């Protein structure tokens, strides 16, 4: 994984994990053990799904840079659909608090996205060749 992609992944995962710990503490105060478990599951889901999405973008972007935007849209849409299916399935489970899970999931997804965008904006990614020579061999 290139260093700038690893920086983006860390830059989103660490604040999300910290926010997850805060969500777990609040959930424990509000809804005791079931709330704590709901916030813990939400934290694991967000870090796992969105981390896997970032890894997929890194891999596919390296293999086919011109397809990065369609792949990014597909990965994001798939992540949102999987989270939606997970929420639909989770409402039938009784071992954790559904409201805490849902609100924690929503908050953590927003935090992940904000810090991922921040990482992309701060990444020093060249959009021209630094040596000034075009790759195609044509002279301008």
mmCIF file with all atom_site columns, N, CA, C and O in Angstrom, residues 4-5 7-9 11-12 54 112-127:
data_model
loop_
_atom_site.group_PDB
_atom_site.id
_atom_site.type_symbol
_atom_site.label_atom_id
_atom_site.label_alt_id
_atom_site.label_comp_id
_atom_site.label_asym_id
_atom_site.label_entity_id
_atom_site.label_seq_id
_atom_site.pdbx_PDB_ins_code
_atom_site.Cartn_x
_atom_site.Cartn_y
_atom_site.Cartn_z
_atom_site.occupancy
_atom_site.B_iso_or_equiv
_atom_site.pdbx_formal_charge
_atom_site.auth_seq_id
_atom_site.auth_comp_id
_atom_site.auth_asym_id
_atom_site.auth_atom_id
_atom_site.pdbx_PDB_model_num
ATOM 1  N N  . UNK A 1 4   ? 0.780   7.332  1.013   1.00 0.00 ? 4   UNK A N  1
ATOM 2  C CA . UNK A 1 4   ? -0.313  8.301  1.131   1.00 0.00 ? 4   UNK A CA 1
ATOM 3  C C  . UNK A 1 4   ? -1.656  7.607  1.360   1.00 0.00 ? 4   UNK A C  1
ATOM 4  O O  . UNK A 1 4   ? -2.516  8.122  2.075   1.00 0.00 ? 4   UNK A O  1
ATOM 5  N N  . UNK A 1 5   ? -1.841  6.410  0.791   1.00 0.00 ? 5   UNK A N  1
ATOM 6  C CA . UNK A 1 5   ? -3.076  5.661  1.049   1.00 0.00 ? 5   UNK A CA 1
ATOM 7  C C  . UNK A 1 5   ? -3.117  5.152  2.488   1.00 0.00 ? 5   UNK A C  1
ATOM 8  O O  . UNK A 1 5   ? -4.174  5.160  3.125   1.00 0.00 ? 5   UNK A O  1
ATOM 9  N N  . UNK A 1 7   ? -1.700  6.626  4.983   1.00 0.00 ? 7   UNK A N  1
ATOM 10 C CA . UNK A 1 7   ? -1.962  7.810  5.802   1.00 0.00 ? 7   UNK A CA 1
ATOM 11 C C  . UNK A 1 7   ? -3.455  8.153  5.807   1.00 0.00 ? 7   UNK A C  1
ATOM 12 O O  . UNK A 1 7   ? -4.020  8.520  6.841   1.00 0.00 ? 7   UNK A O  1
ATOM 13 N N  . UNK A 1 8   ? -4.102  8.036  4.643   1.00 0.00 ? 8   UNK A N  1
ATOM 14 C CA . UNK A 1 8   ? -5.545  8.305  4.565   1.00 0.00 ? 8   UNK A CA 1
ATOM 15 C C  . UNK A 1 8   ? -6.309  7.293  5.412   1.00 0.00 ? 8   UNK A C  1
ATOM 16 O O  . UNK A 1 8   ? -7.226  7.660  6.157   1.00 0.00 ? 8   UNK A O  1
ATOM 17 N N  . UNK A 1 9   ? -5.918  6.015  5.323   1.00 0.00 ? 9   UNK A N  1
ATOM 18 C CA . UNK A 1 9   ? -6.589  4.970  6.099   1.00 0.00 ? 9   UNK A CA 1
ATOM 19 C C  . UNK A 1 9   ? -6.416  5.200  7.597   1.00 0.00 ? 9   UNK A C  1
ATOM 20 O O  . UNK A 1 9   ? -7.393  5.157  8.356   1.00 0.00 ? 9   UNK A O  1
ATOM 21 N N  . UNK A 1 11  ? -5.675  8.037  8.996   1.00 0.00 ? 11  UNK A N  1
ATOM 22 C CA . UNK A 1 11  ? -6.306  9.314  9.318   1.00 0.00 ? 11  UNK A CA 1
ATOM 23 C C  . UNK A 1 11  ? -7.812  9.208  9.502   1.00 0.00 ? 11  UNK A C  1
ATOM 24 O O  . UNK A 1 11  ? -8.420  10.058 10.155  1.00 0.00 ? 11  UNK A O  1
ATOM 25 N N  . UNK A 1 12  ? -8.422  8.185  8.926   1.00 0.00 ? 12  UNK A N  1
ATOM 26 C CA . UNK A 1 12  ? -9.857  7.971  9.123   1.00 0.00 ? 12  UNK A CA 1
ATOM 27 C C  . UNK A 1 12  ? -10.134 6.957  10.229  1.00 0.00 ? 12  UNK A C  1
ATOM 28 O O  . UNK A 1 12  ? -11.088 7.109  10.996  1.00 0.00 ? 12  UNK A O  1
ATOM 29 N N  . UNK A 1 54  ? -11.509 1.164  1.610   1.00 0.00 ? 54  UNK A N  1
ATOM 30 C CA . UNK A 1 54  ? -10.301 1.942  1.312   1.00 0.00 ? 54  UNK A CA 1
ATOM 31 C C  . UNK A 1 54  ? -9.215  1.039  0.739   1.00 0.00 ? 54  UNK A C  1
ATOM 32 O O  . UNK A 1 54  ? -8.524  1.419  -0.205  1.00 0.00 ? 54  UNK A O  1
ATOM 33 N N  . UNK A 1 112 ? -15.986 8.879  9.846   1.00 0.00 ? 112 UNK A N  1
ATOM 34 C CA . UNK A 1 112 ? -15.071 8.221  8.914   1.00 0.00 ? 112 UNK A CA 1
ATOM 35 C C  . UNK A 1 112 ? -15.000 9.008  7.601   1.00 0.00 ? 112 UNK A C  1
ATOM 36 O O  . UNK A 1 112 ? -13.923 9.284  7.089   1.00 0.00 ? 112 UNK A O  1
ATOM 37 N N  . UNK A 1 113 ? -16.164 9.349  7.047   1.00 0.00 ? 113 UNK A N  1
ATOM 38 C CA . UNK A 1 113 ? -16.189 10.055 5.757   1.00 0.00 ? 113 UNK A CA 1
ATOM 39 C C  . UNK A 1 113 ? -15.503 11.419 5.842   1.00 0.00 ? 113 UNK A C  1
ATOM 40 O O  . UNK A 1 113 ? -14.750 11.788 4.940   1.00 0.00 ? 113 UNK A O  1
ATOM 41 N N  . UNK A 1 114 ? -15.760 12.148 6.901   1.00 0.00 ? 114 UNK A N  1
ATOM 42 C CA . UNK A 1 114 ? -15.142 13.476 7.044   1.00 0.00 ? 114 UNK A CA 1
ATOM 43 C C  . UNK A 1 114 ? -13.624 13.360 7.116   1.00 0.00 ? 114 UNK A C  1
ATOM 44 O O  . UNK A 1 114 ? -12.903 14.112 6.433   1.00 0.00 ? 114 UNK A O  1
ATOM 45 N N  . UNK A 1 115 ? -13.116 12.432 7.893   1.00 0.00 ? 115 UNK A N  1
ATOM 46 C CA . UNK A 1 115 ? -11.664 12.305 8.017   1.00 0.00 ? 115 UNK A CA 1
ATOM 47 C C  . UNK A 1 115 ? -11.036 11.660 6.780   1.00 0.00 ? 115 UNK A C  1
ATOM 48 O O  . UNK A 1 115 ? -9.886  11.932 6.462   1.00 0.00 ? 115 UNK A O  1
ATOM 49 N N  . UNK A 1 116 ? -11.786 10.848 6.064   1.00 0.00 ? 116 UNK A N  1
ATOM 50 C CA . UNK A 1 116 ? -11.277 10.294 4.815   1.00 0.00 ? 116 UNK A CA 1
ATOM 51 C C  . UNK A 1 116 ? -11.154 11.403 3.767   1.00 0.00 ? 116 UNK A C  1
ATOM 52 O O  . UNK A 1 116 ? -10.140 11.488 3.074   1.00 0.00 ? 116 UNK A O  1
ATOM 53 N N  . UNK A 1 117 ? -12.148 12.250 3.665   1.00 0.00 ? 117 UNK A N  1
ATOM 54 C CA . UNK A 1 117 ? -12.078 13.385 2.743   1.00 0.00 ? 117 UNK A CA 1
ATOM 55 C C  . UNK A 1 117 ? -10.946 14.319 3.148   1.00 0.00 ? 117 UNK A C  1
ATOM 56 O O  . UNK A 1 117 ? -10.190 14.805 2.305   1.00 0.00 ? 117 UNK A O  1
ATOM 57 N N  . UNK A 1 118 ? -10.797 14.563 4.435   1.00 0.00 ? 118 UNK A N  1
ATOM 58 C CA . UNK A 1 118 ? -9.689  15.402 4.922   1.00 0.00 ? 118 UNK A CA 1
ATOM 59 C C  . UNK A 1 118 ? -8.342  14.811 4.511   1.00 0.00 ? 118 UNK A C  1
ATOM 60 O O  . UNK A 1 118 ? -7.440  15.522 4.076   1.00 0.00 ? 118 UNK A O  1
ATOM 61 N N  . UNK A 1 119 ? -8.211  13.500 4.637   1.00 0.00 ? 119 UNK A N  1
ATOM 62 C CA . UNK A 1 119 ? -6.971  12.834 4.231   1.00 0.00 ? 119 UNK A CA 1
ATOM 63 C C  . UNK A 1 119 ? -6.709  12.965 2.739   1.00 0.00 ? 119 UNK A C  1
ATOM 64 O O  . UNK A 1 119 ? -5.577  13.203 2.311   1.00 0.00 ? 119 UNK A O  1
ATOM 65 N N  . UNK A 1 120 ? -7.744  12.826 1.935   1.00 0.00 ? 120 UNK A N  1
ATOM 66 C CA . UNK A 1 120 ? -7.585  12.983 0.486   1.00 0.00 ? 120 UNK A CA 1
ATOM 67 C C  . UNK A 1 120 ? -7.177  14.401 0.128   1.00 0.00 ? 120 UNK A C  1
ATOM 68 O O  . UNK A 1 120 ? -6.368  14.622 -0.754  1.00 0.00 ? 120 UNK A O  1
ATOM 69 N N  . UNK A 1 121 ? -7.771  15.370 0.818   1.00 0.00 ? 121 UNK A N  1
ATOM 70 C CA . UNK A 1 121 ? -7.448  16.759 0.518   1.00 0.00 ? 121 UNK A CA 1
ATOM 71 C C  . UNK A 1 121 ? -6.025  17.118 0.933   1.00 0.00 ? 121 UNK A C  1
ATOM 72 O O  . UNK A 1 121 ? -5.376  17.949 0.298   1.00 0.00 ? 121 UNK A O  1
ATOM 73 N N  . UNK A 1 122 ? -5.530  16.494 1.981   1.00 0.00 ? 122 UNK A N  1
ATOM 74 C CA . UNK A 1 122 ? -4.177  16.793 2.458   1.00 0.00 ? 122 UNK A CA 1
ATOM 75 C C  . UNK A 1 122 ? -3.098  15.941 1.782   1.00 0.00 ? 122 UNK A C  1
ATOM 76 O O  . UNK A 1 122 ? -1.923  16.213 1.940   1.00 0.00 ? 122 UNK A O  1
ATOM 77 N N  . UNK A 1 123 ? -3.509  14.911 1.042   1.00 0.00 ? 123 UNK A N  1
ATOM 78 C CA . UNK A 1 123 ? -2.533  14.040 0.381   1.00 0.00 ? 123 UNK A CA 1
ATOM 79 C C  . UNK A 1 123 ? -1.807  14.817 -0.712  1.00 0.00 ? 123 UNK A C  1
ATOM 80 O O  . UNK A 1 123 ? -2.403  15.594 -1.455  1.00 0.00 ? 123 UNK A O  1
ATOM 81 N N  . UNK A 1 124 ? -0.534  14.591 -0.794  1.00 0.00 ? 124 UNK A N  1
ATOM 82 C CA . UNK A 1 124 ? 0.282   15.235 -1.824  1.00 0.00 ? 124 UNK A CA 1
ATOM 83 C C  . UNK A 1 124 ? 0.371   14.292 -3.023  1.00 0.00 ? 124 UNK A C  1
ATOM 84 O O  . UNK A 1 124 ? 1.355   13.599 -3.218  1.00 0.00 ? 124 UNK A O  1
ATOM 85 N N  . UNK A 1 125 ? -0.680  14.258 -3.807  1.00 0.00 ? 125 UNK A N  1
ATOM 86 C CA . UNK A 1 125 ? -0.741  13.384 -4.963  1.00 0.00 ? 125 UNK A CA 1
ATOM 87 C C  . UNK A 1 125 ? -0.454  14.210 -6.215  1.00 0.00 ? 125 UNK A C  1
ATOM 88 O O  . UNK A 1 125 ? -1.160  15.183 -6.494  1.00 0.00 ? 125 UNK A O  1
ATOM 89 N N  . UNK A 1 126 ? 0.553   13.805 -6.977  1.00 0.00 ? 126 UNK A N  1
ATOM 90 C CA . UNK A 1 126 ? 0.898   14.531 -8.188  1.00 0.00 ? 126 UNK A CA 1
ATOM 91 C C  . UNK A 1 126 ? -0.154  14.283 -9.263  1.00 0.00 ? 126 UNK A C  1
ATOM 92 O O  . UNK A 1 126 ? -0.590  13.168 -9.465  1.00 0.00 ? 126 UNK A O  1
ATOM 93 N N  . UNK A 1 127 ? -0.543  15.326 -9.931  1.00 0.00 ? 127 UNK A N  1
ATOM 94 C CA . UNK A 1 127 ? -1.453  15.170 -11.054 1.00 0.00 ? 127 UNK A CA 1
ATOM 95 C C  . UNK A 1 127 ? -0.751  15.514 -12.367 1.00 0.00 ? 127 UNK A C  1
ATOM 96 O O  . UNK A 1 127 ? -1.340  15.460 -13.426 1.00 0.00 ? 127 UNK A O  1
#
